[in-house]
PDB file of C-alpha atoms and ligand atoms in Angstrom:
ATOM      1  CA  MET A  21      68.365 -10.918  71.684  1.00 76.00           C
ATOM      2  CA  LYS A  22      66.785  -7.790  70.571  1.00 84.00           C
ATOM      3  CA  GLU A  23      67.661  -8.919  66.658  1.00 90.00           C
ATOM      4  CA  LEU A  24      65.273 -11.382  67.236  1.00 95.00           C
ATOM      5  CA  LEU A  25      62.337  -8.131  67.067  1.00 96.00           C
ATOM      6  CA  GLN A  26      64.236  -6.348  64.256  1.00 94.00           C
ATOM      7  CA  SER A  27      64.384  -9.654  61.719  1.00 94.00           C
ATOM      8  CA  LYS A  28      63.238  -8.558  58.657  1.00 91.00           C
ATOM      9  CA  SER A  29      61.293 -11.318  57.771  1.00 95.00           C
ATOM     10  CA  PRO A  30      57.781 -12.625  59.899  1.00 98.00           C
ATOM     11  CA  LEU A  31      58.658 -14.430  62.547  1.00 98.00           C
ATOM     12  CA  VAL A  32      56.274 -18.005  63.630  1.00 98.00           C
ATOM     13  CA  MET A  33      56.208 -18.227  67.777  1.00 98.00           C
ATOM     14  CA  GLY A  34      55.081 -21.309  68.353  1.00 98.00           C
ATOM     15  CA  ILE A  35      52.449 -22.234  71.572  1.00 97.00           C
ATOM     16  CA  LEU A  36      52.820 -24.555  74.044  1.00 96.00           C
ATOM     17  CA  ASN A  37      50.757 -24.915  76.531  1.00 88.00           C
ATOM     18  CA  THR A  38      51.357 -26.826  79.832  1.00 87.00           C
ATOM     19  CA  THR A  39      47.624 -26.116  81.200  1.00 75.00           C
ATOM     20  CA  PRO A  40      45.721 -29.185  81.853  1.00 70.00           C
ATOM     21  CA  ASP A  41      42.781 -27.263  81.429  1.00 53.00           C
ATOM     22  CA  SER A  42      43.928 -25.505  77.707  1.00 47.00           C
ATOM     23  CA  PHE A  43      41.223 -25.660  75.649  1.00 41.00           C
ATOM     24  CA  SER A  44      43.271 -26.261  72.322  1.00 44.00           C
ATOM     25  CA  ASP A  45      45.708 -28.509  73.672  1.00 49.00           C
ATOM     26  CA  GLY A  46      42.788 -30.226  75.805  1.00 49.00           C
ATOM     27  CA  GLY A  47      45.952 -31.287  78.230  1.00 48.00           C
ATOM     28  CA  SER A  48      47.740 -33.107  76.256  1.00 46.00           C
ATOM     29  CA  TYR A  49      51.451 -31.201  76.660  1.00 47.00           C
ATOM     30  CA  VAL A  50      50.982 -31.426  80.547  1.00 51.00           C
ATOM     31  CA  ARG A  51      52.925 -34.499  80.628  1.00 73.00           C
ATOM     32  CA  LYS A  52      56.487 -33.493  80.426  1.00 80.00           C
ATOM     33  CA  ASP A  53      57.879 -36.450  78.002  1.00 84.00           C
ATOM     34  CA  ILE A  54      55.020 -35.780  75.291  1.00 86.00           C
ATOM     35  CA  ALA A  55      56.187 -31.979  76.251  1.00 90.00           C
ATOM     36  CA  LEU A  56      59.533 -32.574  75.200  1.00 92.00           C
ATOM     37  CA  ARG A  57      58.489 -34.308  72.363  1.00 93.00           C
ATOM     38  CA  ARG A  58      56.126 -31.304  70.501  1.00 95.00           C
ATOM     39  CA  ILE A  59      59.352 -29.056  71.420  1.00 97.00           C
ATOM     40  CA  GLU A  60      61.601 -31.074  69.312  1.00 98.00           C
ATOM     41  CA  THR A  61      58.495 -31.149  66.677  1.00 98.00           C
ATOM     42  CA  MET A  62      57.861 -27.308  66.431  1.00 98.00           C
ATOM     43  CA  ILE A  63      61.915 -26.900  65.797  1.00 98.00           C
ATOM     44  CA  GLU A  64      61.976 -29.525  63.345  1.00 98.00           C
ATOM     45  CA  GLU A  65      59.206 -27.531  61.326  1.00 98.00           C
ATOM     46  CA  GLY A  66      60.897 -24.204  61.765  1.00 98.00           C
ATOM     47  CA  VAL A  67      59.142 -22.598  64.173  1.00 98.00           C
ATOM     48  CA  ASP A  68      61.275 -19.249  65.419  1.00 98.00           C
ATOM     49  CA  ILE A  69      60.435 -18.940  69.436  1.00 98.00           C
ATOM     50  CA  ILE A  70      58.668 -20.864  71.678  1.00 98.00           C
ATOM     51  CA  ASP A  71      55.969 -19.615  73.709  1.00 98.00           C
ATOM     52  CA  VAL A  72      55.629 -21.700  76.916  1.00 97.00           C
ATOM     53  CA  GLY A  73      52.777 -20.868  79.101  1.00 94.00           C
ATOM     54  CA  GLY A  74      51.640 -22.516  82.757  1.00 90.00           C
ATOM     55  CA  GLU A  75      48.184 -20.098  83.339  1.00 87.00           C
ATOM     56  CA  SER A  76      45.061 -20.674  81.101  1.00 81.00           C
ATOM     57  CA  THR A  77      43.922 -18.088  80.238  1.00 79.00           C
ATOM     58  CA  ARG A  78      41.143 -18.512  77.790  1.00 77.00           C
ATOM     59  CA  PRO A  79      37.715 -17.171  78.870  1.00 75.00           C
ATOM     60  CA  GLY A  80      36.167 -18.412  82.590  1.00 73.00           C
ATOM     61  CA  ALA A  81      39.662 -20.014  83.305  1.00 75.00           C
ATOM     62  CA  GLN A  82      40.388 -20.758  87.053  1.00 75.00           C
ATOM     63  CA  ALA A  83      43.712 -19.038  88.202  1.00 81.00           C
ATOM     64  CA  VAL A  84      46.834 -21.185  88.587  1.00 85.00           C
ATOM     65  CA  SER A  85      49.116 -20.553  91.782  1.00 89.00           C
ATOM     66  CA  GLU A  86      52.854 -19.493  91.465  1.00 91.00           C
ATOM     67  CA  SER A  87      54.548 -22.488  92.672  1.00 91.00           C
ATOM     68  CA  GLU A  88      52.137 -24.869  90.072  1.00 89.00           C
ATOM     69  CA  GLU A  89      53.074 -22.044  87.440  1.00 92.00           C
ATOM     70  CA  LEU A  90      56.953 -22.558  88.088  1.00 94.00           C
ATOM     71  CA  VAL A  91      56.578 -26.600  88.139  1.00 91.00           C
ATOM     72  CA  ARG A  92      54.896 -26.766  84.735  1.00 90.00           C
ATOM     73  CA  VAL A  93      57.083 -23.922  82.900  1.00 94.00           C
ATOM     74  CA  ILE A  94      60.653 -23.906  84.082  1.00 96.00           C
ATOM     75  CA  PRO A  95      61.609 -27.036  82.684  1.00 95.00           C
ATOM     76  CA  MET A  96      59.932 -26.582  79.314  1.00 96.00           C
ATOM     77  CA  VAL A  97      62.050 -23.104  79.639  1.00 97.00           C
ATOM     78  CA  GLU A  98      65.437 -24.611  80.411  1.00 97.00           C
ATOM     79  CA  ALA A  99      64.897 -27.718  77.282  1.00 97.00           C
ATOM     80  CA  VAL A 100      64.224 -25.096  74.586  1.00 98.00           C
ATOM     81  CA  VAL A 101      67.167 -23.482  75.669  1.00 98.00           C
ATOM     82  CA  ALA A 102      69.060 -26.235  75.739  1.00 97.00           C
ATOM     83  CA  ALA A 103      67.461 -27.234  72.620  1.00 97.00           C
ATOM     84  CA  GLY A 104      69.179 -23.749  71.296  1.00 97.00           C
ATOM     85  CA  LYS A 105      65.680 -21.810  69.974  1.00 98.00           C
ATOM     86  CA  PRO A 106      64.573 -18.836  71.493  1.00 98.00           C
ATOM     87  CA  VAL A 107      61.675 -19.226  74.178  1.00 98.00           C
ATOM     88  CA  SER A 108      59.038 -17.166  75.646  1.00 98.00           C
ATOM     89  CA  ILE A 109      57.155 -17.324  78.643  1.00 98.00           C
ATOM     90  CA  ASP A 110      53.453 -16.700  78.999  1.00 97.00           C
ATOM     91  CA  THR A 111      52.923 -15.241  82.572  1.00 96.00           C
ATOM     92  CA  SER A 112      52.065 -12.110  84.064  1.00 96.00           C
ATOM     93  CA  LYS A 113      53.633 -13.055  87.780  1.00 96.00           C
ATOM     94  CA  ALA A 114      56.265 -11.388  88.459  1.00 97.00           C
ATOM     95  CA  LEU A 115      57.615 -14.229  90.264  1.00 97.00           C
ATOM     96  CA  VAL A 116      57.930 -17.186  86.814  1.00 97.00           C
ATOM     97  CA  MET A 117      59.273 -13.966  84.842  1.00 98.00           C
ATOM     98  CA  GLN A 118      61.961 -13.864  87.064  1.00 98.00           C
ATOM     99  CA  GLU A 119      62.527 -17.389  86.862  1.00 98.00           C
ATOM    100  CA  ALA A 120      62.104 -18.169  83.237  1.00 98.00           C
ATOM    101  CA  ILE A 121      64.814 -15.254  82.812  1.00 98.00           C
ATOM    102  CA  ARG A 122      67.259 -17.068  84.878  1.00 98.00           C
ATOM    103  CA  ALA A 123      67.092 -20.110  82.849  1.00 98.00           C
ATOM    104  CA  GLY A 124      67.431 -18.661  79.675  1.00 98.00           C
ATOM    105  CA  ALA A 125      64.103 -17.381  78.309  1.00 98.00           C
ATOM    106  CA  SER A 126      64.389 -14.350  75.503  1.00 98.00           C
ATOM    107  CA  MET A 127      61.101 -12.704  75.736  1.00 98.00           C
ATOM    108  CA  ILE A 128      58.479 -12.437  78.479  1.00 98.00           C
ATOM    109  CA  ASN A 129      54.847 -12.769  76.800  1.00 98.00           C
ATOM    110  CA  ASP A 130      52.148 -10.962  79.095  1.00 98.00           C
ATOM    111  CA  VAL A 131      48.572 -10.921  78.212  1.00 97.00           C
ATOM    112  CA  ARG A 132      48.350  -7.901  81.509  1.00 97.00           C
ATOM    113  CA  ALA A 133      50.854  -6.041  80.022  1.00 98.00           C
ATOM    114  CA  LEU A 134      53.388  -5.876  83.208  1.00 98.00           C
ATOM    115  CA  GLN A 135      50.201  -4.526  85.681  1.00 97.00           C
ATOM    116  CA  GLU A 136      50.694  -7.231  88.070  1.00 97.00           C
ATOM    117  CA  GLU A 137      52.425  -6.249  91.102  1.00 97.00           C
ATOM    118  CA  GLY A 138      56.441  -6.301  90.506  1.00 98.00           C
ATOM    119  CA  ALA A 139      55.862  -7.758  86.938  1.00 98.00           C
ATOM    120  CA  LEU A 140      57.816  -4.115  85.847  1.00 98.00           C
ATOM    121  CA  ASP A 141      60.456  -4.915  87.732  1.00 98.00           C
ATOM    122  CA  ALA A 142      60.840  -7.949  87.207  1.00 98.00           C
ATOM    123  CA  VAL A 143      61.396  -7.072  82.900  1.00 98.00           C
ATOM    124  CA  ALA A 144      63.489  -3.740  84.029  1.00 98.00           C
ATOM    125  CA  ALA A 145      66.164  -5.708  86.070  1.00 98.00           C
ATOM    126  CA  SER A 146      67.155  -7.535  83.367  1.00 97.00           C
ATOM    127  CA  ASP A 147      68.475  -5.597  80.293  1.00 92.00           C
ATOM    128  CA  GLU A 148      68.337  -7.886  77.314  1.00 95.00           C
ATOM    129  CA  VAL A 149      64.792  -9.706  78.186  1.00 98.00           C
ATOM    130  CA  LEU A 150      62.331  -8.724  75.038  1.00 98.00           C
ATOM    131  CA  ILE A 151      58.151  -8.255  76.431  1.00 98.00           C
ATOM    132  CA  CYS A 152      55.151  -8.275  74.641  1.00 98.00           C
ATOM    133  CA  LEU A 153      52.839  -6.001  75.792  1.00 98.00           C
ATOM    134  CA  MET A 154      49.398  -6.887  75.365  1.00 98.00           C
ATOM    135  CA  HIS A 155      45.558  -5.522  75.474  1.00 98.00           C
ATOM    136  CA  MET A 156      42.657  -6.864  77.449  1.00 97.00           C
ATOM    137  CA  GLN A 157      39.335  -5.076  78.682  1.00 96.00           C
ATOM    138  CA  GLY A 158      39.006  -7.098  82.374  1.00 91.00           C
ATOM    139  CA  GLN A 159      39.679  -9.984  83.532  1.00 89.00           C
ATOM    140  CA  PRO A 160      40.131 -14.066  81.982  1.00 86.00           C
ATOM    141  CA  ARG A 161      37.105 -15.002  83.732  1.00 84.00           C
ATOM    142  CA  SER A 162      34.724 -12.670  83.052  1.00 87.00           C
ATOM    143  CA  MET A 163      36.234 -10.627  79.899  1.00 88.00           C
ATOM    144  CA  GLN A 164      34.013 -12.286  77.687  1.00 87.00           C
ATOM    145  CA  HIS A 165      30.726 -10.781  79.827  1.00 90.00           C
ATOM    146  CA  ASN A 166      29.977  -8.074  78.163  1.00 91.00           C
ATOM    147  CA  PRO A 167      32.954  -6.267  76.346  1.00 95.00           C
ATOM    148  CA  HIS A 168      32.087  -2.492  75.660  1.00 95.00           C
ATOM    149  CA  TYR A 169      34.557   0.382  73.653  1.00 97.00           C
ATOM    150  CA  ASP A 170      33.645   3.524  71.937  1.00 97.00           C
ATOM    151  CA  ASP A 171      36.081   2.662  69.184  1.00 98.00           C
ATOM    152  CA  VAL A 172      38.179  -0.290  69.821  1.00 98.00           C
ATOM    153  CA  VAL A 173      41.025   0.320  67.441  1.00 98.00           C
ATOM    154  CA  THR A 174      41.816   4.132  69.022  1.00 98.00           C
ATOM    155  CA  GLU A 175      41.368   2.304  72.965  1.00 98.00           C
ATOM    156  CA  VAL A 176      43.425  -0.880  72.626  1.00 98.00           C
ATOM    157  CA  LYS A 177      46.339   1.872  70.919  1.00 98.00           C
ATOM    158  CA  SER A 178      46.481   4.153  73.152  1.00 98.00           C
ATOM    159  CA  PHE A 179      46.256   1.703  76.242  1.00 98.00           C
ATOM    160  CA  LEU A 180      49.358   0.123  74.893  1.00 98.00           C
ATOM    161  CA  GLN A 181      51.170   3.223  74.395  1.00 98.00           C
ATOM    162  CA  GLN A 182      50.373   4.160  78.093  1.00 98.00           C
ATOM    163  CA  ARG A 183      51.976   0.932  78.673  1.00 98.00           C
ATOM    164  CA  VAL A 184      55.120   1.350  76.292  1.00 98.00           C
ATOM    165  CA  GLU A 185      55.445   4.860  78.702  1.00 98.00           C
ATOM    166  CA  VAL A 186      55.018   2.930  81.850  1.00 98.00           C
ATOM    167  CA  CYS A 187      58.076   0.747  80.729  1.00 98.00           C
ATOM    168  CA  GLN A 188      60.455   3.504  79.358  1.00 98.00           C
ATOM    169  CA  LYS A 189      60.061   4.943  82.503  1.00 98.00           C
ATOM    170  CA  VAL A 190      61.670   2.270  84.719  1.00 97.00           C
ATOM    171  CA  GLY A 191      64.216   1.834  82.264  1.00 97.00           C
ATOM    172  CA  ILE A 192      63.087  -0.584  79.626  1.00 98.00           C
ATOM    173  CA  ASN A 193      64.283   0.417  76.231  1.00 97.00           C
ATOM    174  CA  SER A 194      61.600   0.551  73.439  1.00 97.00           C
ATOM    175  CA  ASP A 195      63.804  -2.007  71.306  1.00 97.00           C
ATOM    176  CA  ARG A 196      62.796  -4.542  73.960  1.00 98.00           C
ATOM    177  CA  ILE A 197      58.961  -4.205  73.321  1.00 98.00           C
ATOM    178  CA  CYS A 198      56.751  -5.719  70.888  1.00 98.00           C
ATOM    179  CA  LEU A 199      52.830  -5.088  70.935  1.00 98.00           C
ATOM    180  CA  ASP A 200      49.792  -6.944  71.088  1.00 98.00           C
ATOM    181  CA  PRO A 201      45.857  -5.930  70.519  1.00 98.00           C
ATOM    182  CA  GLY A 202      45.270  -8.823  72.150  1.00 98.00           C
ATOM    183  CA  PHE A 203      42.776 -10.870  70.085  1.00 98.00           C
ATOM    184  CA  GLY A 204      39.802 -12.716  72.703  1.00 97.00           C
ATOM    185  CA  PHE A 205      40.596 -10.905  75.194  1.00 97.00           C
ATOM    186  CA  GLY A 206      37.801  -8.886  76.212  1.00 97.00           C
ATOM    187  CA  LYS A 207      36.530  -8.804  72.320  1.00 98.00           C
ATOM    188  CA  THR A 208      32.834  -9.618  70.723  1.00 97.00           C
ATOM    189  CA  LEU A 209      33.476 -11.073  67.517  1.00 98.00           C
ATOM    190  CA  GLN A 210      32.951  -7.356  65.623  1.00 98.00           C
ATOM    191  CA  HIS A 211      35.457  -6.103  68.024  1.00 98.00           C
ATOM    192  CA  ASN A 212      38.233  -8.488  66.658  1.00 98.00           C
ATOM    193  CA  CYS A 213      37.348  -8.048  62.675  1.00 98.00           C
ATOM    194  CA  GLU A 214      37.801  -4.162  63.247  1.00 98.00           C
ATOM    195  CA  LEU A 215      41.055  -4.894  65.034  1.00 98.00           C
ATOM    196  CA  MET A 216      42.349  -7.048  62.620  1.00 98.00           C
ATOM    197  CA  LYS A 217      41.261  -4.761  59.525  1.00 98.00           C
ATOM    198  CA  HIS A 218      42.798  -1.552  60.939  1.00 98.00           C
ATOM    199  CA  LEU A 219      45.896  -3.432  62.314  1.00 98.00           C
ATOM    200  CA  ASP A 220      47.630  -1.093  59.842  1.00 98.00           C
ATOM    201  CA  SER A 221      46.923   1.444  61.876  1.00 98.00           C
ATOM    202  CA  PHE A 222      49.162   0.009  64.632  1.00 98.00           C
ATOM    203  CA  LYS A 223      51.737   0.999  62.903  1.00 97.00           C
ATOM    204  CA  GLU A 224      51.825   4.646  64.432  1.00 98.00           C
ATOM    205  CA  LEU A 225      53.256   3.118  67.531  1.00 98.00           C
ATOM    206  CA  ASN A 226      56.443   2.248  65.954  1.00 98.00           C
ATOM    207  CA  LEU A 227      57.301  -1.124  67.451  1.00 98.00           C
ATOM    208  CA  PRO A 228      56.620  -4.874  66.435  1.00 98.00           C
ATOM    209  CA  LEU A 229      53.372  -6.352  66.453  1.00 98.00           C
ATOM    210  CA  LEU A 230      52.698  -9.798  67.470  1.00 98.00           C
ATOM    211  CA  VAL A 231      48.763 -11.490  66.707  1.00 98.00           C
ATOM    212  CA  GLY A 232      47.987 -14.184  68.281  1.00 98.00           C
ATOM    213  CA  VAL A 233      44.507 -15.455  66.756  1.00 98.00           C
ATOM    214  CA  SER A 234      45.092 -19.307  66.517  1.00 98.00           C
ATOM    215  CA  ARG A 235      42.169 -21.237  66.962  1.00 98.00           C
ATOM    216  CA  LYS A 236      40.110 -18.437  68.554  1.00 97.00           C
ATOM    217  CA  THR A 237      36.465 -18.436  68.875  1.00 97.00           C
ATOM    218  CA  MET A 238      36.883 -15.845  66.377  1.00 98.00           C
ATOM    219  CA  ILE A 239      37.715 -18.256  63.585  1.00 98.00           C
ATOM    220  CA  GLY A 240      35.395 -20.660  64.967  1.00 98.00           C
ATOM    221  CA  ASN A 241      32.426 -18.223  65.321  1.00 98.00           C
ATOM    222  CA  ILE A 242      33.640 -17.249  61.334  1.00 98.00           C
ATOM    223  CA  LEU A 243      33.702 -20.874  60.255  1.00 98.00           C
ATOM    224  CA  ASP A 244      31.171 -22.453  62.535  1.00 98.00           C
ATOM    225  CA  ALA A 245      34.106 -24.776  63.268  1.00 98.00           C
ATOM    226  CA  ASP A 246      34.875 -26.674  66.564  1.00 97.00           C
ATOM    227  CA  VAL A 247      38.838 -26.249  68.060  1.00 96.00           C
ATOM    228  CA  ASN A 248      40.180 -29.239  65.938  1.00 96.00           C
ATOM    229  CA  ASN A 249      38.973 -27.660  62.430  1.00 98.00           C
ATOM    230  CA  ARG A 250      40.504 -24.413  62.490  1.00 98.00           C
ATOM    231  CA  THR A 251      44.111 -24.820  61.088  1.00 98.00           C
ATOM    232  CA  ASN A 252      43.266 -23.135  57.808  1.00 98.00           C
ATOM    233  CA  GLY A 253      41.155 -19.915  59.012  1.00 98.00           C
ATOM    234  CA  SER A 254      44.346 -19.633  61.858  1.00 98.00           C
ATOM    235  CA  VAL A 255      47.072 -19.748  58.807  1.00 98.00           C
ATOM    236  CA  VAL A 256      44.634 -17.431  56.665  1.00 98.00           C
ATOM    237  CA  ALA A 257      43.885 -15.241  59.428  1.00 98.00           C
ATOM    238  CA  ALA A 258      47.485 -15.104  60.921  1.00 98.00           C
ATOM    239  CA  MET A 259      48.427 -14.295  56.788  1.00 98.00           C
ATOM    240  CA  TYR A 260      46.296 -11.510  57.000  1.00 98.00           C
ATOM    241  CA  ALA A 261      47.753  -9.580  59.480  1.00 98.00           C
ATOM    242  CA  LEU A 262      51.160 -10.340  57.845  1.00 98.00           C
ATOM    243  CA  THR A 263      49.685  -8.788  55.022  1.00 98.00           C
ATOM    244  CA  LYS A 264      48.363  -5.463  57.609  1.00 98.00           C
ATOM    245  CA  GLY A 265      51.965  -4.916  58.909  1.00 98.00           C
ATOM    246  CA  ALA A 266      52.544  -8.029  61.977  1.00 98.00           C
ATOM    247  CA  LYS A 267      55.826  -9.051  62.743  1.00 98.00           C
ATOM    248  CA  ILE A 268      54.799 -12.073  64.852  1.00 98.00           C
ATOM    249  CA  VAL A 269      52.672 -14.342  64.847  1.00 98.00           C
ATOM    250  CA  ARG A 270      51.646 -16.876  67.839  1.00 98.00           C
ATOM    251  CA  VAL A 271      50.475 -20.144  66.622  1.00 98.00           C
ATOM    252  CA  HIS A 272      49.604 -23.878  67.410  1.00 98.00           C
ATOM    253  CA  ASP A 273      50.432 -25.605  64.101  1.00 98.00           C
ATOM    254  CA  ILE A 274      53.785 -24.544  62.765  1.00 98.00           C
ATOM    255  CA  LYS A 275      53.722 -26.369  59.583  1.00 98.00           C
ATOM    256  CA  PRO A 276      51.449 -25.020  57.955  1.00 98.00           C
ATOM    257  CA  THR A 277      52.021 -21.180  59.063  1.00 98.00           C
ATOM    258  CA  VAL A 278      56.322 -21.726  58.313  1.00 98.00           C
ATOM    259  CA  GLU A 279      54.662 -22.880  54.513  1.00 98.00           C
ATOM    260  CA  ALA A 280      52.601 -19.434  54.287  1.00 98.00           C
ATOM    261  CA  VAL A 281      55.329 -17.256  56.012  1.00 98.00           C
ATOM    262  CA  LYS A 282      58.058 -18.581  53.110  1.00 98.00           C
ATOM    263  CA  LEU A 283      55.444 -17.986  50.092  1.00 98.00           C
ATOM    264  CA  PHE A 284      54.571 -14.558  51.920  1.00 98.00           C
ATOM    265  CA  CYS A 285      58.036 -13.258  52.239  1.00 98.00           C
ATOM    266  CA  ALA A 286      59.338 -14.686  48.436  1.00 98.00           C
ATOM    267  CA  PHE A 287      55.988 -12.539  47.425  1.00 98.00           C
ATOM    268  CA  GLU A 288      56.871  -9.444  49.476  1.00 96.00           C
ATOM    269  CA  GLN A 289      60.871  -9.638  48.304  1.00 95.00           C
ATOM    270  CA  ALA A 290      59.700  -9.358  44.674  1.00 96.00           C
ATOM    271  CA  LYS A 291      61.324  -6.319  42.985  1.00 95.00           C
TER     272      LYS A 291
HETATM  273  C1  7PJ B1069      47.824 -15.195  73.425  1.00 91.75           C
HETATM  274  C2  7PJ B1069      48.410 -15.295  74.122  1.00 91.75           C
HETATM  275  C3  7PJ B1069      47.503 -13.837  72.583  1.00 91.75           C
HETATM  276  C4  7PJ B1069      49.912 -13.098  73.476  1.00 91.75           C
HETATM  277  C5  7PJ B1069      47.361 -16.481  74.890  1.00 91.75           C
HETATM  278  C6  7PJ B1069      44.974 -18.120  73.130  1.00 91.75           C
HETATM  279  C7  7PJ B1069      45.015 -18.026  74.389  1.00 91.75           C
HETATM  280  N1  7PJ B1069      49.737 -14.131  74.230  1.00 91.75           N
HETATM  281  N2  7PJ B1069      48.156 -15.820  75.196  1.00 91.75           N
HETATM  282  N3  7PJ B1069      48.722 -12.742  72.618  1.00 91.75           N
HETATM  283  N4  7PJ B1069      47.110 -15.526  73.948  1.00 91.75           N
HETATM  284  N5  7PJ B1069      50.708 -12.297  73.074  1.00 91.75           N
HETATM  285  O1  7PJ B1069      45.800 -18.887  73.142  1.00 91.75           O
HETATM  286  O2  7PJ B1069      44.145 -18.616  72.608  1.00 91.75           O
HETATM  287  O3  7PJ B1069      46.616 -13.231  71.636  1.00 91.75           O
HETATM  288  S1  7PJ B1069      46.366 -17.542  75.492  1.00 91.75           S
END
């Protein structure tokens, strides 16, 4: 699965939320049959990897128990694996990571960058699974109360670099790691815009970048659009991220994003 991160063209990561309180799906993918259909549709629309999440990390969200999260996500991981697509698991919990790896997950996507107890060991125990390390200031419940940075770009980069070093110390090779500035996670609109503008400077970390801005508040704020009217903005923001060097875009709207990526590739491949 390491080839996935070495892919020359950008990858579209499709979001499959299994949380009843998830803001942009309004809980509609909680029912298993609906979630399974959603997986099929995403694959038909050309998704490269499906990100299964069972814990809502939207601002103000409540924590989810380990057993509840397992019940939500493991059947979905199994379904994506059975359909032959790479699957990532959006979790911070070591046990969920272990069970997802056992079920065939290709990537662990951890918004807490493997800082929870046991998480680092869970990933280190596999010599295959990929890991996305994301930056977040604070915790989901309170992270948007008063985010503060002296220099957001430098601080986010230095946090990610430290987490890469921690991973390497426990034997997680850097060819398994991708990095994510964590748009909207303890960041004001200005912080998010500054990170986006200077995304190209993350090149110095020498690892693939994953960007998740799909339907987020930052897009709603710029466009004055509610969550059901953020598709165009999300696609444009994803494209901007690609021109700044992002390798993976994490999105809800697969078809328009896949189309945009095709155009991006056609232009980039011209001589
Ligand atoms: C992100 C994520 C993100 C990564 C969520 C939402 C909130 N994982 N999980 N990056 N966001 N790697 O989708 O709006 O930006 S949950």
